[in-house]
PDB file of C-alpha atoms in Angstrom:
ATOM      1  CA  UNK A   1      -8.199  13.936  13.018  1.00  0.00           C
ATOM      2  CA  UNK A   2      -8.735  10.187  12.802  1.00  0.00           C
ATOM      3  CA  UNK A   3      -7.048   9.178   9.693  1.00  0.00           C
ATOM      4  CA  UNK A   4      -6.212   9.893   6.048  1.00  0.00           C
ATOM      5  CA  UNK A   5      -9.125  11.288   4.019  1.00  0.00           C
ATOM      6  CA  UNK A   6      -9.490  11.022   0.358  1.00  0.00           C
ATOM      7  CA  UNK A   7     -12.208  12.710  -1.743  1.00  0.00           C
ATOM      8  CA  UNK A   8     -14.042  11.774  -3.773  1.00  0.00           C
ATOM      9  CA  UNK A   9     -14.386   8.001  -3.024  1.00  0.00           C
ATOM     10  CA  UNK A  10     -15.655   7.282  -6.502  1.00  0.00           C
ATOM     11  CA  UNK A  11     -15.162   8.946  -9.755  1.00  0.00           C
ATOM     12  CA  UNK A  12     -16.534   8.048 -13.192  1.00  0.00           C
ATOM     13  CA  UNK A  13     -15.223  10.125 -16.105  1.00  0.00           C
ATOM     14  CA  UNK A  14     -15.184  10.120 -19.858  1.00  0.00           C
ATOM     15  CA  UNK A  15     -11.920   9.302 -21.734  1.00  0.00           C
ATOM     16  CA  UNK A  16     -10.173  12.460 -22.419  1.00  0.00           C
ATOM     17  CA  UNK A  17     -11.385  14.450 -19.439  1.00  0.00           C
ATOM     18  CA  UNK A  18      -9.288  15.758 -16.644  1.00  0.00           C
ATOM     19  CA  UNK A  19      -9.796  14.549 -12.939  1.00  0.00           C
ATOM     20  CA  UNK A  20      -8.443  15.775  -9.670  1.00  0.00           C
ATOM     21  CA  UNK A  21      -8.235  13.870  -6.499  1.00  0.00           C
ATOM     22  CA  UNK A  22      -7.618  15.188  -2.932  1.00  0.00           C
ATOM     23  CA  UNK A  23      -6.016  13.794  -0.053  1.00  0.00           C
ATOM     24  CA  UNK A  24      -5.876  15.078   3.530  1.00  0.00           C
ATOM     25  CA  UNK A  25      -3.096  13.469   5.729  1.00  0.00           C
ATOM     26  CA  UNK A  26      -3.116  12.841   9.411  1.00  0.00           C
ATOM     27  CA  UNK A  27      -2.099  16.408  10.567  1.00  0.00           C
ATOM     28  CA  UNK A  28       1.215  15.557  12.216  1.00  0.00           C
ATOM     29  CA  UNK A  29       2.530  13.400   9.296  1.00  0.00           C
ATOM     30  CA  UNK A  30       5.033  15.244   7.266  1.00  0.00           C
ATOM     31  CA  UNK A  31       5.234  12.499   4.551  1.00  0.00           C
ATOM     32  CA  UNK A  32       2.461  11.864   1.925  1.00  0.00           C
ATOM     33  CA  UNK A  33       2.511   9.274  -0.646  1.00  0.00           C
ATOM     34  CA  UNK A  34       0.344   8.321  -3.701  1.00  0.00           C
ATOM     35  CA  UNK A  35      -0.222   4.756  -4.837  1.00  0.00           C
ATOM     36  CA  UNK A  36      -2.239   3.140  -7.693  1.00  0.00           C
ATOM     37  CA  UNK A  37      -3.890  -0.209  -7.272  1.00  0.00           C
ATOM     38  CA  UNK A  38      -5.593  -2.217  -9.999  1.00  0.00           C
ATOM     39  CA  UNK A  39      -7.840  -5.265  -9.293  1.00  0.00           C
ATOM     40  CA  UNK A  40      -5.932  -8.087  -8.068  1.00  0.00           C
ATOM     41  CA  UNK A  41      -2.657  -6.342  -7.675  1.00  0.00           C
ATOM     42  CA  UNK A  42      -0.755  -4.675  -4.847  1.00  0.00           C
ATOM     43  CA  UNK A  43      -0.518  -0.958  -4.719  1.00  0.00           C
ATOM     44  CA  UNK A  44       2.190   0.628  -6.963  1.00  0.00           C
ATOM     45  CA  UNK A  45       4.158   3.606  -5.960  1.00  0.00           C
ATOM     46  CA  UNK A  46       3.568   6.953  -7.847  1.00  0.00           C
ATOM     47  CA  UNK A  47       5.168   9.630  -5.896  1.00  0.00           C
ATOM     48  CA  UNK A  48       5.829  11.062  -2.397  1.00  0.00           C
ATOM     49  CA  UNK A  49       6.178  14.278  -0.670  1.00  0.00           C
ATOM     50  CA  UNK A  50       8.127  15.244   2.380  1.00  0.00           C
ATOM     51  CA  UNK A  51       6.370  18.525   3.510  1.00  0.00           C
ATOM     52  CA  UNK A  52       5.929  20.320   0.351  1.00  0.00           C
ATOM     53  CA  UNK A  53       8.759  18.825  -1.503  1.00  0.00           C
ATOM     54  CA  UNK A  54       8.104  16.110  -4.023  1.00  0.00           C
ATOM     55  CA  UNK A  55      11.093  13.943  -3.516  1.00  0.00           C
ATOM     56  CA  UNK A  56      10.419  10.804  -5.869  1.00  0.00           C
ATOM     57  CA  UNK A  57       8.301  10.102  -8.791  1.00  0.00           C
ATOM     58  CA  UNK A  58       7.776   6.713 -10.434  1.00  0.00           C
ATOM     59  CA  UNK A  59       8.083   6.215 -14.045  1.00  0.00           C
ATOM     60  CA  UNK A  60       4.463   5.281 -13.868  1.00  0.00           C
ATOM     61  CA  UNK A  61       3.699   8.961 -13.309  1.00  0.00           C
ATOM     62  CA  UNK A  62       3.588  10.080 -16.929  1.00  0.00           C
ATOM     63  CA  UNK A  63       3.407  13.708 -17.896  1.00  0.00           C
ATOM     64  CA  UNK A  64      -0.399  13.473 -17.857  1.00  0.00           C
ATOM     65  CA  UNK A  65      -0.009  12.867 -13.974  1.00  0.00           C
ATOM     66  CA  UNK A  66       0.633  15.812 -11.768  1.00  0.00           C
ATOM     67  CA  UNK A  67       0.802  15.967  -7.818  1.00  0.00           C
ATOM     68  CA  UNK A  68       1.129  18.845  -5.625  1.00  0.00           C
ATOM     69  CA  UNK A  69       1.315  19.366  -1.828  1.00  0.00           C
ATOM     70  CA  UNK A  70       1.001  23.127  -1.255  1.00  0.00           C
ATOM     71  CA  UNK A  71       2.247  24.259   2.130  1.00  0.00           C
ATOM     72  CA  UNK A  72       2.882  20.644   3.033  1.00  0.00           C
ATOM     73  CA  UNK A  73      -0.727  19.999   4.125  1.00  0.00           C
ATOM     74  CA  UNK A  74      -3.240  18.294   1.751  1.00  0.00           C
ATOM     75  CA  UNK A  75      -2.060  17.073  -1.563  1.00  0.00           C
ATOM     76  CA  UNK A  76      -3.899  16.751  -5.172  1.00  0.00           C
ATOM     77  CA  UNK A  77      -3.316  14.285  -7.810  1.00  0.00           C
ATOM     78  CA  UNK A  78      -4.492  15.557 -11.253  1.00  0.00           C
ATOM     79  CA  UNK A  79      -4.713  13.193 -14.312  1.00  0.00           C
ATOM     80  CA  UNK A  80      -5.068  14.862 -17.639  1.00  0.00           C
ATOM     81  CA  UNK A  81      -6.651  13.407 -20.792  1.00  0.00           C
ATOM     82  CA  UNK A  82      -7.720  10.311 -18.949  1.00  0.00           C
ATOM     83  CA  UNK A  83      -7.365   6.887 -20.668  1.00  0.00           C
ATOM     84  CA  UNK A  84      -9.108   3.801 -19.951  1.00  0.00           C
ATOM     85  CA  UNK A  85      -5.789   2.282 -18.614  1.00  0.00           C
ATOM     86  CA  UNK A  86      -6.123   4.969 -15.810  1.00  0.00           C
ATOM     87  CA  UNK A  87      -8.966   3.039 -14.260  1.00  0.00           C
ATOM     88  CA  UNK A  88      -7.685   2.098 -10.779  1.00  0.00           C
ATOM     89  CA  UNK A  89      -7.997   2.811  -7.057  1.00  0.00           C
ATOM     90  CA  UNK A  90      -5.744   5.781  -6.186  1.00  0.00           C
ATOM     91  CA  UNK A  91      -4.525   5.455  -2.628  1.00  0.00           C
ATOM     92  CA  UNK A  92      -2.950   8.164  -0.533  1.00  0.00           C
ATOM     93  CA  UNK A  93      -0.908   7.499   2.558  1.00  0.00           C
ATOM     94  CA  UNK A  94       1.001   9.574   5.208  1.00  0.00           C
ATOM     95  CA  UNK A  95       3.577   8.851   7.693  1.00  0.00           C
ATOM     96  CA  UNK A  96       5.868  10.588  10.228  1.00  0.00           C
ATOM     97  CA  UNK A  97       9.666  10.393   9.654  1.00  0.00           C
ATOM     98  CA  UNK A  98      10.090   8.618  12.978  1.00  0.00           C
ATOM     99  CA  UNK A  99       7.569   6.000  12.628  1.00  0.00           C
ATOM    100  CA  UNK A 100       7.428   2.932  10.283  1.00  0.00           C
ATOM    101  CA  UNK A 101       4.732   2.103   8.073  1.00  0.00           C
ATOM    102  CA  UNK A 102       2.003   4.210   6.415  1.00  0.00           C
ATOM    103  CA  UNK A 103      -1.491   5.012   7.180  1.00  0.00           C
ATOM    104  CA  UNK A 104      -3.456   4.629   3.996  1.00  0.00           C
ATOM    105  CA  UNK A 105      -6.949   6.240   3.071  1.00  0.00           C
ATOM    106  CA  UNK A 106      -9.641   4.401   1.726  1.00  0.00           C
ATOM    107  CA  UNK A 107      -8.877   5.435  -1.738  1.00  0.00           C
ATOM    108  CA  UNK A 108     -10.454   7.100  -4.750  1.00  0.00           C
ATOM    109  CA  UNK A 109     -11.908   4.576  -7.230  1.00  0.00           C
ATOM    110  CA  UNK A 110     -11.489   6.037 -10.761  1.00  0.00           C
ATOM    111  CA  UNK A 111     -13.486   4.610 -13.727  1.00  0.00           C
ATOM    112  CA  UNK A 112     -12.662   5.903 -17.195  1.00  0.00           C
ATOM    113  CA  UNK A 113     -15.474   5.071 -19.801  1.00  0.00           C
TER     114      UNK A 113
ATOM    115  CA  UNK B   1      10.244 -10.961 -12.923  1.00  0.00           C
ATOM    116  CA  UNK B   2       8.554  -8.861 -10.103  1.00  0.00           C
ATOM    117  CA  UNK B   3      10.884  -7.781  -7.269  1.00  0.00           C
ATOM    118  CA  UNK B   4       8.244  -9.263  -4.842  1.00  0.00           C
ATOM    119  CA  UNK B   5       6.231 -12.371  -5.490  1.00  0.00           C
ATOM    120  CA  UNK B   6       3.230 -13.494  -3.444  1.00  0.00           C
ATOM    121  CA  UNK B   7       0.714 -16.171  -4.251  1.00  0.00           C
ATOM    122  CA  UNK B   8      -2.576 -14.451  -4.950  1.00  0.00           C
ATOM    123  CA  UNK B   9      -4.674 -17.639  -3.670  1.00  0.00           C
ATOM    124  CA  UNK B  10      -7.383 -17.608  -2.782  1.00  0.00           C
ATOM    125  CA  UNK B  11      -6.612 -19.431   0.497  1.00  0.00           C
ATOM    126  CA  UNK B  12      -9.596 -20.872   2.182  1.00  0.00           C
ATOM    127  CA  UNK B  13      -9.379 -22.340   5.832  1.00  0.00           C
ATOM    128  CA  UNK B  14     -11.810 -23.296   8.520  1.00  0.00           C
ATOM    129  CA  UNK B  15     -12.181 -21.140  11.554  1.00  0.00           C
ATOM    130  CA  UNK B  16      -9.410 -21.886  14.233  1.00  0.00           C
ATOM    131  CA  UNK B  17      -6.859 -22.887  11.684  1.00  0.00           C
ATOM    132  CA  UNK B  18      -3.140 -21.621  11.562  1.00  0.00           C
ATOM    133  CA  UNK B  19      -2.630 -19.667   8.457  1.00  0.00           C
ATOM    134  CA  UNK B  20       0.655 -19.294   6.647  1.00  0.00           C
ATOM    135  CA  UNK B  21       1.184 -16.470   4.081  1.00  0.00           C
ATOM    136  CA  UNK B  22       4.367 -16.067   2.368  1.00  0.00           C
ATOM    137  CA  UNK B  23       6.252 -13.702  -0.033  1.00  0.00           C
ATOM    138  CA  UNK B  24       9.551 -14.139  -1.768  1.00  0.00           C
ATOM    139  CA  UNK B  25      11.766 -11.367  -3.047  1.00  0.00           C
ATOM    140  CA  UNK B  26      14.744 -10.786  -5.289  1.00  0.00           C
ATOM    141  CA  UNK B  27      16.501  -7.399  -3.963  1.00  0.00           C
ATOM    142  CA  UNK B  28      18.830  -8.222  -1.307  1.00  0.00           C
ATOM    143  CA  UNK B  29      18.848  -4.410  -0.485  1.00  0.00           C
ATOM    144  CA  UNK B  30      15.384  -4.695   1.302  1.00  0.00           C
ATOM    145  CA  UNK B  31      15.755  -4.061   4.862  1.00  0.00           C
ATOM    146  CA  UNK B  32      12.288  -3.574   6.167  1.00  0.00           C
ATOM    147  CA  UNK B  33       9.429  -5.911   5.699  1.00  0.00           C
ATOM    148  CA  UNK B  34       5.796  -5.165   6.556  1.00  0.00           C
ATOM    149  CA  UNK B  35       2.412  -7.089   6.383  1.00  0.00           C
ATOM    150  CA  UNK B  36      -0.830  -5.058   5.425  1.00  0.00           C
ATOM    151  CA  UNK B  37      -4.292  -6.228   5.734  1.00  0.00           C
ATOM    152  CA  UNK B  38      -6.839  -4.907   3.133  1.00  0.00           C
ATOM    153  CA  UNK B  39     -10.569  -5.339   3.472  1.00  0.00           C
ATOM    154  CA  UNK B  40     -12.756  -5.066   0.414  1.00  0.00           C
ATOM    155  CA  UNK B  41     -13.135  -1.411  -0.866  1.00  0.00           C
ATOM    156  CA  UNK B  42     -10.701  -0.063   2.031  1.00  0.00           C
ATOM    157  CA  UNK B  43      -7.152   0.904   2.193  1.00  0.00           C
ATOM    158  CA  UNK B  44      -4.401  -1.314   3.482  1.00  0.00           C
ATOM    159  CA  UNK B  45      -3.786  -1.370   7.175  1.00  0.00           C
ATOM    160  CA  UNK B  46      -0.430  -2.015   8.674  1.00  0.00           C
ATOM    161  CA  UNK B  47      -0.383  -5.243  10.585  1.00  0.00           C
ATOM    162  CA  UNK B  48       3.181  -5.950  11.364  1.00  0.00           C
ATOM    163  CA  UNK B  49       6.677  -4.693  10.477  1.00  0.00           C
ATOM    164  CA  UNK B  50      10.152  -6.408  10.963  1.00  0.00           C
ATOM    165  CA  UNK B  51      13.643  -4.991  10.440  1.00  0.00           C
ATOM    166  CA  UNK B  52      16.002  -7.427   9.001  1.00  0.00           C
ATOM    167  CA  UNK B  53      15.931 -11.149   9.802  1.00  0.00           C
ATOM    168  CA  UNK B  54      14.075 -12.693  12.715  1.00  0.00           C
ATOM    169  CA  UNK B  55      10.784 -13.191  14.285  1.00  0.00           C
ATOM    170  CA  UNK B  56       8.144 -10.793  15.678  1.00  0.00           C
ATOM    171  CA  UNK B  57       5.024 -11.607  17.366  1.00  0.00           C
ATOM    172  CA  UNK B  58       1.834  -9.556  18.103  1.00  0.00           C
ATOM    173  CA  UNK B  59      -1.066 -11.277  19.481  1.00  0.00           C
ATOM    174  CA  UNK B  60      -2.332 -14.026  16.988  1.00  0.00           C
ATOM    175  CA  UNK B  61       0.197 -12.724  14.286  1.00  0.00           C
ATOM    176  CA  UNK B  62       3.862 -13.716  13.830  1.00  0.00           C
ATOM    177  CA  UNK B  63       6.007 -12.431  11.089  1.00  0.00           C
ATOM    178  CA  UNK B  64       9.160 -14.041  10.034  1.00  0.00           C
ATOM    179  CA  UNK B  65      11.979 -12.698   7.831  1.00  0.00           C
ATOM    180  CA  UNK B  66      14.793 -14.932   6.452  1.00  0.00           C
ATOM    181  CA  UNK B  67      16.946 -12.637   4.447  1.00  0.00           C
ATOM    182  CA  UNK B  68      19.321 -15.502   3.578  1.00  0.00           C
ATOM    183  CA  UNK B  69      16.561 -17.081   1.511  1.00  0.00           C
ATOM    184  CA  UNK B  70      14.934 -13.842   0.614  1.00  0.00           C
ATOM    185  CA  UNK B  71      11.515 -15.158   2.120  1.00  0.00           C
ATOM    186  CA  UNK B  72       9.157 -13.566   4.543  1.00  0.00           C
ATOM    187  CA  UNK B  73       6.068 -15.073   6.319  1.00  0.00           C
ATOM    188  CA  UNK B  74       3.081 -14.250   8.297  1.00  0.00           C
ATOM    189  CA  UNK B  75       1.281 -16.694  10.454  1.00  0.00           C
ATOM    190  CA  UNK B  76      -2.171 -16.204  11.747  1.00  0.00           C
ATOM    191  CA  UNK B  77      -2.990 -18.434  14.776  1.00  0.00           C
ATOM    192  CA  UNK B  78      -6.581 -19.346  15.744  1.00  0.00           C
ATOM    193  CA  UNK B  79      -7.784 -17.669  12.625  1.00  0.00           C
ATOM    194  CA  UNK B  80     -11.212 -15.975  12.729  1.00  0.00           C
ATOM    195  CA  UNK B  81     -13.835 -15.135  10.047  1.00  0.00           C
ATOM    196  CA  UNK B  82     -12.947 -11.382  10.622  1.00  0.00           C
ATOM    197  CA  UNK B  83      -9.474 -12.242   9.490  1.00  0.00           C
ATOM    198  CA  UNK B  84     -10.865 -12.770   5.925  1.00  0.00           C
ATOM    199  CA  UNK B  85      -9.187 -10.115   3.714  1.00  0.00           C
ATOM    200  CA  UNK B  86      -6.315  -9.702   1.218  1.00  0.00           C
ATOM    201  CA  UNK B  87      -2.974  -9.755   2.936  1.00  0.00           C
ATOM    202  CA  UNK B  88      -0.135  -7.739   1.276  1.00  0.00           C
ATOM    203  CA  UNK B  89       3.582  -8.153   1.954  1.00  0.00           C
ATOM    204  CA  UNK B  90       5.639  -4.948   1.524  1.00  0.00           C
ATOM    205  CA  UNK B  91       9.289  -4.063   1.776  1.00  0.00           C
ATOM    206  CA  UNK B  92      11.670  -1.255   1.334  1.00  0.00           C
ATOM    207  CA  UNK B  93      15.416  -0.445   1.031  1.00  0.00           C
ATOM    208  CA  UNK B  94      17.126   1.500   3.724  1.00  0.00           C
ATOM    209  CA  UNK B  95      15.026   2.964   6.634  1.00  0.00           C
ATOM    210  CA  UNK B  96      11.463   1.652   6.809  1.00  0.00           C
ATOM    211  CA  UNK B  97       9.923   4.936   7.087  1.00  0.00           C
ATOM    212  CA  UNK B  98      11.325   6.627   4.086  1.00  0.00           C
ATOM    213  CA  UNK B  99      10.383   6.404   0.340  1.00  0.00           C
ATOM    214  CA  UNK B 100       8.435   3.931  -1.514  1.00  0.00           C
ATOM    215  CA  UNK B 101       7.280   0.361  -0.455  1.00  0.00           C
ATOM    216  CA  UNK B 102       7.296  -2.321  -2.919  1.00  0.00           C
ATOM    217  CA  UNK B 103       4.157  -4.453  -2.489  1.00  0.00           C
ATOM    218  CA  UNK B 104       3.426  -8.057  -3.325  1.00  0.00           C
ATOM    219  CA  UNK B 105       0.286  -8.877  -5.304  1.00  0.00           C
ATOM    220  CA  UNK B 106      -1.496  -9.848  -2.195  1.00  0.00           C
ATOM    221  CA  UNK B 107      -3.195 -13.124  -1.002  1.00  0.00           C
ATOM    222  CA  UNK B 108      -6.868 -13.354  -0.621  1.00  0.00           C
ATOM    223  CA  UNK B 109      -7.694 -15.284   2.572  1.00  0.00           C
ATOM    224  CA  UNK B 110     -11.351 -16.664   3.481  1.00  0.00           C
ATOM    225  CA  UNK B 111     -11.842 -18.058   6.894  1.00  0.00           C
ATOM    226  CA  UNK B 112     -15.078 -20.140   7.058  1.00  0.00           C
ATOM    227  CA  UNK B 113     -17.068 -20.267  10.293  1.00  0.00           C
TER     228      UNK B 113
END
């Protein structure tokens, strides 16, 4: 296991469609985070899990967004009824509780047309 | 006003120059400070982390934190074309390995051969 894996790398969808992204963290990392990054901006926090428990959600995470981490392993982020404003890079990261900083994946780039 | 401010640049320097990257922040509760490097179409990669005020050196990189001024810096000595990337500062309340990071906008650096 060499890093955080995200799938797909790119997704183009029509407005109003639902999309789901997957993140596979580093296996020994118990924390998993989702961030969103738009062009020219830094990543913005969306939510994070410790094991399977979702511990914090940003106000950015509207009711159209839902994240899960069943069994504390991989995580999915679903966006329902996508809007053009959802176009962004969705980054997943993981960490261990005894280490500082995250390891990020390469992200899923979403384009809503 | 954003919690973390960072000049987006771009910053262009000749190879071998010393580079200074900076962020200011408004929340005195921030305790852990990090610098990430992000290449195009990749996720951020942790470069340095620092707890509270002080300096930390790692090879050609030096991170400085001045909590009294709410100001952090990253210095890159003997800059190389491979250092061309976007540099993101990030910080967090409490422990550096819990919860969300607040990122700056990122500074785009170009090192010209």
